[in-house]
Amino acid sequence: MSKIPAYAAASAKAPLAPFSIERREPGPRDVLIDILYCGVCHSDIHQARDEWGGSIFPMVPGHEIVGRVAAVGAQVGKYKVGDTVGVGCFVDSCRQCEQCRAGEEQYCSEGMTGTYNSRERADGAPTYGGYASRITVDEDYVLRIPDGIPLERAAPLLCAGITTYSPLRHYGLKAGDKLAVVGLGGLGHMAVKFGVAMGAEVTVLSTSESKRQDALALGAHAFAATRDKDTFKRLAGSFDFIIDSVSAPHDYNAYLSLLRTDGTMVLLGVPEEPAPVAAFSLIMQRRKLGGSLIGGIRETQEMLDFCAEHGIASDVEVIDIRQINEAYERMLKGDVHYRFVIDNGTLSAAA
Ligand code: NAP
Ligand code: ZN
Ligand code: ZN
């Protein structure tokens, strides 16, 4: 074990600051990864500020990891030194329950082991994420980054990418469907790209009028400002699907009213406080309300390969680790275009 540089939150009220952690030496099935880039997910903010409760401190966030294999254990068969790989939101699960066997490890009945803010199954030690220079992960929870995707633009695919790809597949988005994406941030902009690639007619619903041109440049067919109340009258009953990626409290009923008969709204965003849903919002047009949590390892690999095939990658603003607190503040204001990605090479200078 050797000490490596990282950035951590010491408590829910503390800004992130330099911190030193240890990573385990690779066991027989482990891959040791030199982290090149790590995306900044809004879930990092929710957890670093303990907005969902139960956070473990000190916390090294980060679950959109891309790097290069530096060493492998004796039994590792899938990866070799020098390979470009990714790690997403979890690094282990029970491997035996129905969900794990079905490749849906994120719904493991024992609970997946989160990449950070979680505990190792073996010894209960806290897990530390990708705001660090290296990570050691069991090969079964490592993804292969296909050639052709710029690495800094690949990192956000490991959470924002799979989180939006999976529900569009699971709930059955079809070519020609009308899809609304609520919230044009890290998740939202990936939902737009996937929706367009799957042949849907995509509308962005945003609180930020300033994102109109960007939404259209990302491939959306239309943009509507949700601060304009007329939008909800004009678009009432018009969508087959709504993907809701909003991180802050908002009125679900207002968005449900935009679904047509039998339409489906999928919640991805996890605001700090619960919000009421009126039964009438669902009953009147036989609407459905669902949720979705990231995606399993197999589907994450499928999504990465889909991205390579369709020329899809995240739109990013690369930052020095020393800008991380500023990036959090900008995300809270919706000022993100459309994912901050840490250049992990800056960690050694910041330590
Ligand atoms: P993000 O990049 O910060 O984007 C969130 C967007 O929501 C903002 O850019 C903004 O878009 C919109 N928004 C913010 N405040 C709003 C408000 N008060 N009313 C309406 N819209 C508002 O965040 P993200 O990384 O995409 O994550 C979004 C949410 O998904 C977070 O809660 C995160 O924890 C959650 N998440 C869930 C999963 C899962 O598996 N289900 C996975 C990852 C993340 P506009 O400027 O366009 O309005
Ligand atoms: Zn995430
Ligand atoms: Zn399991």
Tab-separated table of C-alpha atoms and ligand atoms in Angstrom:
chain	number	residue	atom	x	y	z
A	1	MET	CA	0.000	0.000	0.000
A	2	SER	CA	1.240	3.440	-0.839
A	3	LYS	CA	-0.113	6.905	-0.168
A	4	ILE	CA	-1.599	8.735	-3.128
A	5	PRO	CA	-2.976	12.281	-3.553
A	6	ALA	CA	-6.725	12.836	-3.487
A	7	TYR	CA	-9.294	15.545	-2.730
A	8	ALA	CA	-11.793	15.016	0.060
A	9	ALA	CA	-14.632	16.649	1.968
A	10	ALA	CA	-13.854	16.387	5.701
A	11	SER	CA	-17.507	17.048	6.620
A	12	ALA	CA	-20.804	18.104	5.041
A	13	LYS	CA	-19.945	21.750	5.623
A	14	ALA	CA	-16.307	21.638	4.517
A	15	PRO	CA	-15.063	22.523	1.020
A	16	LEU	CA	-13.051	19.849	-0.754
A	17	ALA	CA	-9.336	19.984	0.066
A	18	PRO	CA	-6.141	17.964	-0.534
A	19	PHE	CA	-6.139	14.612	1.245
A	20	SER	CA	-3.954	11.536	1.186
A	21	ILE	CA	-5.351	7.983	0.850
A	22	GLU	CA	-4.076	4.435	0.476
A	23	ARG	CA	-5.154	1.998	-2.231
A	24	ARG	CA	-4.850	-1.746	-1.809
A	25	GLU	CA	-2.175	-3.560	-3.798
A	26	PRO	CA	-3.923	-5.461	-6.609
A	27	GLY	CA	-5.221	-8.861	-5.460
A	28	PRO	CA	-5.428	-11.780	-7.935
A	29	ARG	CA	-8.554	-10.385	-9.675
A	30	ASP	CA	-7.796	-6.681	-9.288
A	31	VAL	CA	-6.843	-4.008	-11.781
A	32	LEU	CA	-4.785	-1.014	-10.602
A	33	ILE	CA	-5.731	2.055	-12.638
A	34	ASP	CA	-3.890	5.363	-13.059
A	35	ILE	CA	-6.797	7.806	-13.226
A	36	LEU	CA	-6.558	10.306	-16.094
A	37	TYR	CA	-9.958	12.008	-15.858
A	38	CYS	CA	-12.918	12.020	-13.497
A	39	GLY	CA	-16.287	13.606	-14.273
A	40	VAL	CA	-18.107	15.692	-11.662
A	41	CYS	CA	-21.644	14.388	-11.091
A	42	HIS	CA	-24.325	16.287	-9.180
A	43	SER	CA	-24.546	13.204	-6.940
A	44	ASP	CA	-21.024	14.119	-5.770
A	45	ILE	CA	-22.427	17.396	-4.431
A	46	HIS	CA	-25.512	15.777	-2.842
A	47	GLN	CA	-23.311	13.261	-1.026
A	48	ALA	CA	-20.383	15.542	-0.104
A	49	ARG	CA	-22.961	17.843	1.521
A	50	ASP	CA	-24.839	14.904	3.070
A	51	GLU	CA	-28.107	15.926	1.431
A	52	TRP	CA	-29.355	12.318	1.245
A	53	GLY	CA	-28.221	11.408	4.785
A	54	GLY	CA	-25.750	8.752	5.935
A	55	SER	CA	-22.666	10.169	4.214
A	56	ILE	CA	-19.308	8.748	5.303
A	57	PHE	CA	-16.544	11.322	5.989
A	58	PRO	CA	-13.873	12.050	5.021
A	59	MET	CA	-15.277	11.528	1.507
A	60	VAL	CA	-13.336	11.332	-1.763
A	61	PRO	CA	-16.108	11.654	-4.390
A	62	GLY	CA	-15.977	10.700	-8.065
A	63	HIS	CA	-17.625	7.892	-10.023
A	64	GLU	CA	-16.972	8.830	-13.644
A	65	ILE	CA	-13.452	7.473	-13.889
A	66	VAL	CA	-11.290	6.925	-16.956
A	67	GLY	CA	-7.693	5.796	-16.748
A	68	ARG	CA	-4.958	3.460	-17.842
A	69	VAL	CA	-4.220	0.034	-16.388
A	70	ALA	CA	-0.965	0.241	-14.389
A	71	ALA	CA	-0.898	-3.314	-12.983
A	72	VAL	CA	-3.067	-6.451	-12.941
A	73	GLY	CA	-3.420	-9.381	-10.543
A	74	ALA	CA	-2.316	-12.893	-11.536
A	75	GLN	CA	-5.831	-14.105	-12.447
A	76	VAL	CA	-6.986	-11.046	-14.381
A	77	GLY	CA	-8.026	-12.108	-17.869
A	78	LYS	CA	-9.919	-9.170	-19.343
A	79	TYR	CA	-7.348	-6.381	-19.062
A	80	LYS	CA	-3.622	-5.857	-19.448
A	81	VAL	CA	-1.215	-3.081	-18.529
A	82	GLY	CA	-1.741	-0.030	-20.777
A	83	ASP	CA	-5.440	-0.673	-21.562
A	84	THR	CA	-7.812	2.296	-21.384
A	85	VAL	CA	-10.554	1.522	-18.903
A	86	GLY	CA	-13.398	3.072	-16.956
A	87	VAL	CA	-15.033	2.704	-13.554
A	88	GLY	CA	-18.567	3.887	-12.838
A	89	CYS	CA	-20.770	4.166	-9.765
A	90	PHE	CA	-20.064	0.800	-8.133
A	91	VAL	CA	-17.034	-1.431	-7.607
A	92	ASP	CA	-18.621	-4.589	-6.195
A	93	SER	CA	-21.919	-6.353	-5.427
A	94	CYS	CA	-22.947	-9.735	-3.981
A	95	ARG	CA	-22.696	-11.464	-7.420
A	96	GLN	CA	-25.298	-14.083	-6.422
A	97	CYS	CA	-28.711	-12.488	-6.061
A	98	GLU	CA	-31.241	-12.486	-8.868
A	99	GLN	CA	-30.361	-8.932	-9.911
A	100	CYS	CA	-26.601	-9.551	-9.940
A	101	ARG	CA	-27.051	-12.717	-11.984
A	102	ALA	CA	-29.238	-10.764	-14.416
A	103	GLY	CA	-26.452	-8.192	-14.877
A	104	GLU	CA	-28.365	-5.522	-12.956
A	105	GLU	CA	-25.795	-5.188	-10.167
A	106	GLN	CA	-26.999	-1.663	-9.356
A	107	TYR	CA	-30.139	-3.276	-7.861
A	108	CYS	CA	-28.195	-5.930	-5.883
A	109	SER	CA	-30.430	-7.153	-3.061
A	110	GLU	CA	-27.543	-6.756	-0.606
A	111	GLY	CA	-26.797	-3.304	-1.972
A	112	MET	CA	-24.049	-2.517	-4.451
A	113	THR	CA	-20.713	-1.283	-3.138
A	114	GLY	CA	-20.545	2.347	-4.252
A	115	THR	CA	-17.300	3.599	-5.764
A	116	TYR	CA	-17.244	6.116	-2.895
A	117	ASN	CA	-19.317	6.865	0.212
A	118	SER	CA	-19.781	3.124	0.694
A	119	ARG	CA	-18.035	0.255	2.498
A	120	GLU	CA	-15.877	-2.560	1.137
A	121	ARG	CA	-17.608	-5.943	1.442
A	122	ALA	CA	-14.453	-7.608	2.774
A	123	ASP	CA	-13.551	-5.376	5.699
A	124	GLY	CA	-16.047	-2.508	5.926
A	125	ALA	CA	-13.393	0.072	5.062
A	126	PRO	CA	-14.794	3.219	3.396
A	127	THR	CA	-14.524	3.358	-0.392
A	128	TYR	CA	-12.854	6.362	-2.001
A	129	GLY	CA	-13.712	7.579	-5.491
A	130	GLY	CA	-12.095	9.158	-8.502
A	131	TYR	CA	-10.897	12.524	-7.175
A	132	ALA	CA	-7.612	10.663	-6.660
A	133	SER	CA	-4.618	9.629	-8.740
A	134	ARG	CA	-5.246	5.843	-8.699
A	135	ILE	CA	-7.874	3.220	-7.877
A	136	THR	CA	-7.845	-0.579	-7.453
A	137	VAL	CA	-10.967	-2.399	-8.726
A	138	ASP	CA	-12.003	-6.029	-9.326
A	139	GLU	CA	-11.869	-6.660	-13.091
A	140	ASP	CA	-15.555	-7.634	-13.211
A	141	TYR	CA	-16.480	-4.038	-12.323
A	142	VAL	CA	-14.130	-2.395	-14.846
A	143	LEU	CA	-15.279	-1.226	-18.301
A	144	ARG	CA	-13.354	-1.078	-21.560
A	145	ILE	CA	-13.250	2.380	-23.195
A	146	PRO	CA	-13.565	1.833	-26.962
A	147	ASP	CA	-11.073	3.510	-29.280
A	148	GLY	CA	-12.150	6.777	-30.829
A	149	ILE	CA	-13.794	8.506	-27.863
A	150	PRO	CA	-11.591	11.325	-26.484
A	151	LEU	CA	-10.854	10.229	-22.917
A	152	GLU	CA	-11.963	13.403	-21.126
A	153	ARG	CA	-15.245	13.178	-23.046
A	154	ALA	CA	-15.624	9.487	-22.176
A	155	ALA	CA	-15.447	9.927	-18.392
A	156	PRO	CA	-19.020	11.280	-17.928
A	157	LEU	CA	-20.407	8.308	-19.848
A	158	LEU	CA	-19.650	6.132	-16.789
A	159	CYS	CA	-22.518	7.770	-14.854
A	160	ALA	CA	-24.359	10.462	-16.849
A	161	GLY	CA	-24.170	8.276	-19.963
A	162	ILE	CA	-25.444	5.001	-18.569
A	163	THR	CA	-28.024	6.723	-16.338
A	164	THR	CA	-29.751	8.193	-19.384
A	165	TYR	CA	-29.132	5.333	-21.847
A	166	SER	CA	-30.572	2.633	-19.572
A	167	PRO	CA	-34.087	4.059	-19.022
A	168	LEU	CA	-34.508	4.937	-22.703
A	169	ARG	CA	-33.822	1.275	-23.499
A	170	HIS	CA	-35.720	-0.206	-20.548
A	171	TYR	CA	-38.891	1.858	-20.970
A	172	GLY	CA	-38.740	1.282	-24.729
A	173	LEU	CA	-38.173	4.605	-26.478
A	174	LYS	CA	-38.969	4.118	-30.177
A	175	ALA	CA	-37.997	6.037	-33.295
A	176	GLY	CA	-40.539	8.789	-33.844
A	177	ASP	CA	-41.507	9.070	-30.152
A	178	LYS	CA	-41.724	12.538	-28.691
A	179	LEU	CA	-39.229	12.795	-25.842
A	180	ALA	CA	-38.875	15.721	-23.443
A	181	VAL	CA	-35.661	16.112	-21.440
A	182	VAL	CA	-36.094	18.207	-18.303
A	183	GLY	CA	-32.898	19.915	-17.079
A	184	LEU	CA	-29.987	20.442	-19.452
A	185	GLY	CA	-27.047	19.492	-17.239
A	186	GLY	CA	-24.710	16.497	-17.224
A	187	LEU	CA	-27.459	13.871	-17.425
A	188	GLY	CA	-29.814	15.975	-19.530
A	189	HIS	CA	-27.377	16.663	-22.346
A	190	MET	CA	-26.595	12.933	-22.629
A	191	ALA	CA	-30.336	12.145	-22.727
A	192	VAL	CA	-30.649	14.538	-25.662
A	193	LYS	CA	-27.805	12.838	-27.550
A	194	PHE	CA	-29.144	9.326	-26.926
A	195	GLY	CA	-32.732	10.327	-27.698
A	196	VAL	CA	-31.667	11.806	-31.035
A	197	ALA	CA	-29.497	8.748	-31.856
A	198	MET	CA	-32.467	6.456	-31.126
A	199	GLY	CA	-34.634	8.421	-33.557
A	200	ALA	CA	-36.853	10.333	-31.130
A	201	GLU	CA	-38.103	13.877	-31.599
A	202	VAL	CA	-36.444	15.626	-28.655
A	203	THR	CA	-37.540	18.765	-26.804
A	204	VAL	CA	-35.440	20.300	-24.010
A	205	LEU	CA	-37.377	21.813	-21.094
A	206	SER	CA	-35.051	24.134	-19.210
A	207	THR	CA	-35.026	26.881	-16.597
A	208	SER	CA	-32.105	28.498	-18.457
A	209	GLU	CA	-33.147	30.452	-21.568
A	210	SER	CA	-29.402	30.870	-22.222
A	211	LYS	CA	-29.145	27.150	-23.094
A	212	ARG	CA	-31.532	27.382	-26.089
A	213	GLN	CA	-28.842	27.500	-28.793
A	214	ASP	CA	-26.790	24.794	-27.075
A	215	ALA	CA	-29.830	22.510	-26.867
A	216	LEU	CA	-30.388	22.801	-30.601
A	217	ALA	CA	-26.662	22.348	-31.297
A	218	LEU	CA	-26.747	19.147	-29.206
A	219	GLY	CA	-29.350	17.855	-31.642
A	220	ALA	CA	-32.617	18.687	-29.883
A	221	HIS	CA	-35.461	19.536	-32.243
A	222	ALA	CA	-37.063	22.091	-29.912
A	223	PHE	CA	-36.454	24.045	-26.714
A	224	ALA	CA	-38.994	25.410	-24.236
A	225	ALA	CA	-38.370	27.675	-21.248
A	226	THR	CA	-40.072	26.320	-18.122
A	227	ARG	CA	-40.028	29.678	-16.341
A	228	ASP	CA	-42.589	30.715	-18.980
A	229	LYS	CA	-45.899	29.365	-17.627
A	230	ASP	CA	-47.368	29.439	-21.135
A	231	THR	CA	-45.026	26.532	-21.962
A	232	PHE	CA	-47.075	24.175	-19.780
A	233	LYS	CA	-50.326	25.160	-21.533
A	234	ARG	CA	-48.839	25.020	-25.004
A	235	LEU	CA	-47.207	21.598	-24.553
A	236	ALA	CA	-49.931	19.933	-22.440
A	237	GLY	CA	-50.465	16.280	-23.440
A	238	SER	CA	-47.729	16.255	-26.083
A	239	PHE	CA	-44.951	13.823	-25.050
A	240	ASP	CA	-44.627	10.028	-25.082
A	241	PHE	CA	-41.655	10.184	-22.684
A	242	ILE	CA	-40.201	12.605	-20.200
A	243	ILE	CA	-36.734	12.135	-18.726
A	244	ASP	CA	-36.495	14.248	-15.569
A	245	SER	CA	-32.867	14.933	-14.590
A	246	VAL	CA	-33.489	17.895	-12.293
A	247	SER	CA	-31.405	18.002	-9.111
A	248	ALA	CA	-33.541	20.509	-7.169
A	249	PRO	CA	-37.158	20.355	-5.913
A	250	HIS	CA	-39.777	21.032	-8.602
A	251	ASP	CA	-43.437	20.277	-9.291
A	252	TYR	CA	-43.725	16.767	-10.792
A	253	ASN	CA	-47.433	17.300	-11.494
A	254	ALA	CA	-46.707	20.189	-13.852
A	255	TYR	CA	-44.409	17.963	-15.918
A	256	LEU	CA	-46.754	14.946	-15.807
A	257	SER	CA	-49.427	17.132	-17.421
A	258	LEU	CA	-47.194	17.297	-20.509
A	259	LEU	CA	-47.516	13.529	-21.128
A	260	ARG	CA	-50.020	12.241	-23.640
A	261	THR	CA	-52.282	9.230	-22.900
A	262	ASP	CA	-50.160	6.262	-21.714
A	263	GLY	CA	-47.034	8.422	-21.615
A	264	THR	CA	-44.171	7.684	-19.210
A	265	MET	CA	-42.143	10.036	-17.048
A	266	VAL	CA	-38.871	8.647	-15.640
A	267	LEU	CA	-37.286	10.280	-12.600
A	268	LEU	CA	-33.494	10.337	-12.578
A	269	GLY	CA	-32.783	13.425	-10.468
A	270	VAL	CA	-32.817	13.032	-6.700
A	271	PRO	CA	-33.724	16.346	-5.032
A	272	GLU	CA	-33.005	16.644	-1.331
A	273	GLU	CA	-36.701	16.782	-0.373
A	274	PRO	CA	-39.576	14.509	-1.496
A	275	ALA	CA	-42.351	16.173	-3.526
A	276	PRO	CA	-46.061	15.263	-3.762
A	277	VAL	CA	-47.566	13.535	-6.803
A	278	ALA	CA	-51.337	13.941	-7.227
A	279	ALA	CA	-53.140	10.705	-8.159
A	280	PHE	CA	-55.100	12.673	-10.780
A	281	SER	CA	-51.838	13.526	-12.571
A	282	LEU	CA	-51.513	9.822	-13.426
A	283	ILE	CA	-55.125	8.659	-13.524
A	284	MET	CA	-56.549	11.099	-16.023
A	285	GLN	CA	-54.479	9.947	-19.000
A	286	ARG	CA	-53.319	6.531	-17.674
A	287	ARG	CA	-49.839	7.982	-17.316
A	288	LYS	CA	-46.896	6.137	-15.791
A	289	LEU	CA	-44.243	7.427	-13.417
A	290	GLY	CA	-41.025	5.407	-13.099
A	291	GLY	CA	-37.462	5.706	-11.924
A	292	SER	CA	-34.099	4.310	-12.931
A	293	LEU	CA	-30.723	3.900	-11.244
A	294	ILE	CA	-27.577	4.042	-13.416
A	295	GLY	CA	-27.211	0.653	-15.214
A	296	GLY	CA	-25.446	-2.709	-14.871
A	297	ILE	CA	-21.931	-3.530	-16.053
A	298	ARG	CA	-23.089	-5.325	-19.205
A	299	GLU	CA	-25.376	-2.484	-20.246
A	300	THR	CA	-22.688	0.102	-19.430
A	301	GLN	CA	-20.330	-1.662	-21.854
A	302	GLU	CA	-23.146	-1.768	-24.436
A	303	MET	CA	-23.665	1.999	-23.955
A	304	LEU	CA	-19.923	2.724	-24.383
A	305	ASP	CA	-19.861	0.695	-27.597
A	306	PHE	CA	-23.047	2.467	-28.795
A	307	CYS	CA	-21.291	5.814	-28.191
A	308	ALA	CA	-18.238	4.747	-30.207
A	309	GLU	CA	-20.446	3.520	-33.031
A	310	HIS	CA	-22.609	6.674	-33.136
A	311	GLY	CA	-19.858	9.227	-32.478
A	312	ILE	CA	-21.375	10.206	-29.128
A	313	ALA	CA	-19.362	11.710	-26.255
A	314	SER	CA	-20.027	14.137	-23.452
A	315	ASP	CA	-19.529	17.898	-23.906
A	316	VAL	CA	-17.060	18.839	-21.185
A	317	GLU	CA	-15.203	21.647	-19.467
A	318	VAL	CA	-11.905	20.232	-18.177
A	319	ILE	CA	-10.817	21.654	-14.820
A	320	ASP	CA	-7.832	21.583	-12.507
A	321	ILE	CA	-8.693	19.816	-9.235
A	322	ARG	CA	-8.134	23.158	-7.470
A	323	GLN	CA	-11.252	24.490	-9.263
A	324	ILE	CA	-13.522	21.777	-7.848
A	325	ASN	CA	-15.302	23.913	-5.232
A	326	GLU	CA	-15.974	26.610	-7.812
A	327	ALA	CA	-17.320	23.942	-10.203
A	328	TYR	CA	-19.768	22.766	-7.507
A	329	GLU	CA	-21.053	26.342	-7.049
A	330	ARG	CA	-21.477	26.757	-10.794
A	331	MET	CA	-23.412	23.472	-11.059
A	332	LEU	CA	-25.748	24.590	-8.302
A	333	LYS	CA	-26.578	27.629	-10.437
A	334	GLY	CA	-27.174	25.461	-13.528
A	335	ASP	CA	-23.985	26.963	-15.056
A	336	VAL	CA	-22.555	23.728	-16.470
A	337	HIS	CA	-21.716	23.094	-20.159
A	338	TYR	CA	-22.319	20.241	-19.832
A	339	ARG	CA	-20.030	18.297	-17.534
A	340	PHE	CA	-17.022	19.372	-15.511
A	341	VAL	CA	-14.229	16.831	-15.825
A	342	ILE	CA	-11.185	16.839	-13.559
A	343	ASP	CA	-7.757	16.468	-15.171
A	344	ASN	CA	-6.361	14.092	-12.535
A	345	GLY	CA	-2.832	14.998	-13.599
A	346	THR	CA	-3.337	18.210	-11.602
A	347	LEU	CA	-3.662	16.309	-8.307
A	348	SER	CA	0.051	15.898	-7.669
A	349	ALA	CA	0.677	19.658	-7.983
A	350	ALA	CA	-2.321	20.392	-5.720
A	351	ALA	CA	-1.333	18.009	-2.930
B	1	NAP	P1	-26.432	18.915	-13.223
B	1	NAP	O1	-25.402	18.734	-14.269
B	1	NAP	O2	-26.201	19.890	-12.124
B	1	NAP	O3	-27.811	19.256	-13.986
B	1	NAP	C1	-29.019	19.440	-13.306
B	1	NAP	C2	-29.887	20.432	-14.127
B	1	NAP	O4	-31.160	20.535	-13.503
B	1	NAP	C3	-29.370	21.836	-14.156
B	1	NAP	O5	-28.347	22.068	-15.090
B	1	NAP	C4	-30.630	22.618	-14.498
B	1	NAP	O6	-30.871	22.545	-15.902
B	1	NAP	C5	-31.720	21.800	-13.823
B	1	NAP	N1	-32.150	22.455	-12.589
B	1	NAP	C6	-31.401	22.780	-11.514
B	1	NAP	N2	-32.144	23.360	-10.568
B	1	NAP	C7	-33.407	23.396	-11.051
B	1	NAP	C8	-34.647	23.843	-10.544
B	1	NAP	N3	-34.738	24.410	-9.323
B	1	NAP	N4	-35.753	23.677	-11.289
B	1	NAP	C9	-35.683	23.115	-12.505
B	1	NAP	N5	-34.517	22.686	-13.051
B	1	NAP	C10	-33.405	22.822	-12.331
B	1	NAP	O7	-26.742	17.534	-12.503
B	1	NAP	P2	-26.563	16.010	-13.054
B	1	NAP	O8	-25.205	15.552	-12.720
B	1	NAP	O9	-27.077	15.929	-14.420
B	1	NAP	O10	-27.532	15.233	-12.043
B	1	NAP	C11	-28.926	15.530	-12.028
B	1	NAP	C12	-29.622	14.771	-10.919
B	1	NAP	O11	-29.588	13.373	-11.212
B	1	NAP	C13	-28.949	14.900	-9.541
B	1	NAP	O12	-29.979	14.957	-8.563
B	1	NAP	C14	-28.158	13.621	-9.416
B	1	NAP	O13	-27.922	13.241	-8.075
B	1	NAP	C15	-29.080	12.653	-10.096
B	1	NAP	N6	-28.439	11.429	-10.593
B	1	NAP	C16	-29.185	10.296	-10.595
B	1	NAP	C17	-28.673	9.120	-11.108
B	1	NAP	C18	-29.524	7.886	-11.169
B	1	NAP	O14	-28.970	6.789	-11.291
B	1	NAP	N7	-30.836	8.008	-11.155
B	1	NAP	C19	-27.369	9.098	-11.604
B	1	NAP	C20	-26.636	10.278	-11.608
B	1	NAP	C21	-27.189	11.448	-11.118
B	1	NAP	P3	-31.531	23.777	-16.679
B	1	NAP	O15	-30.527	24.896	-16.535
B	1	NAP	O16	-31.640	23.272	-18.061
B	1	NAP	O17	-32.856	24.059	-16.042
B	2	ZN	ZN	-23.298	10.145	-10.889
B	3	ZN	ZN	-26.437	-9.009	-5.648
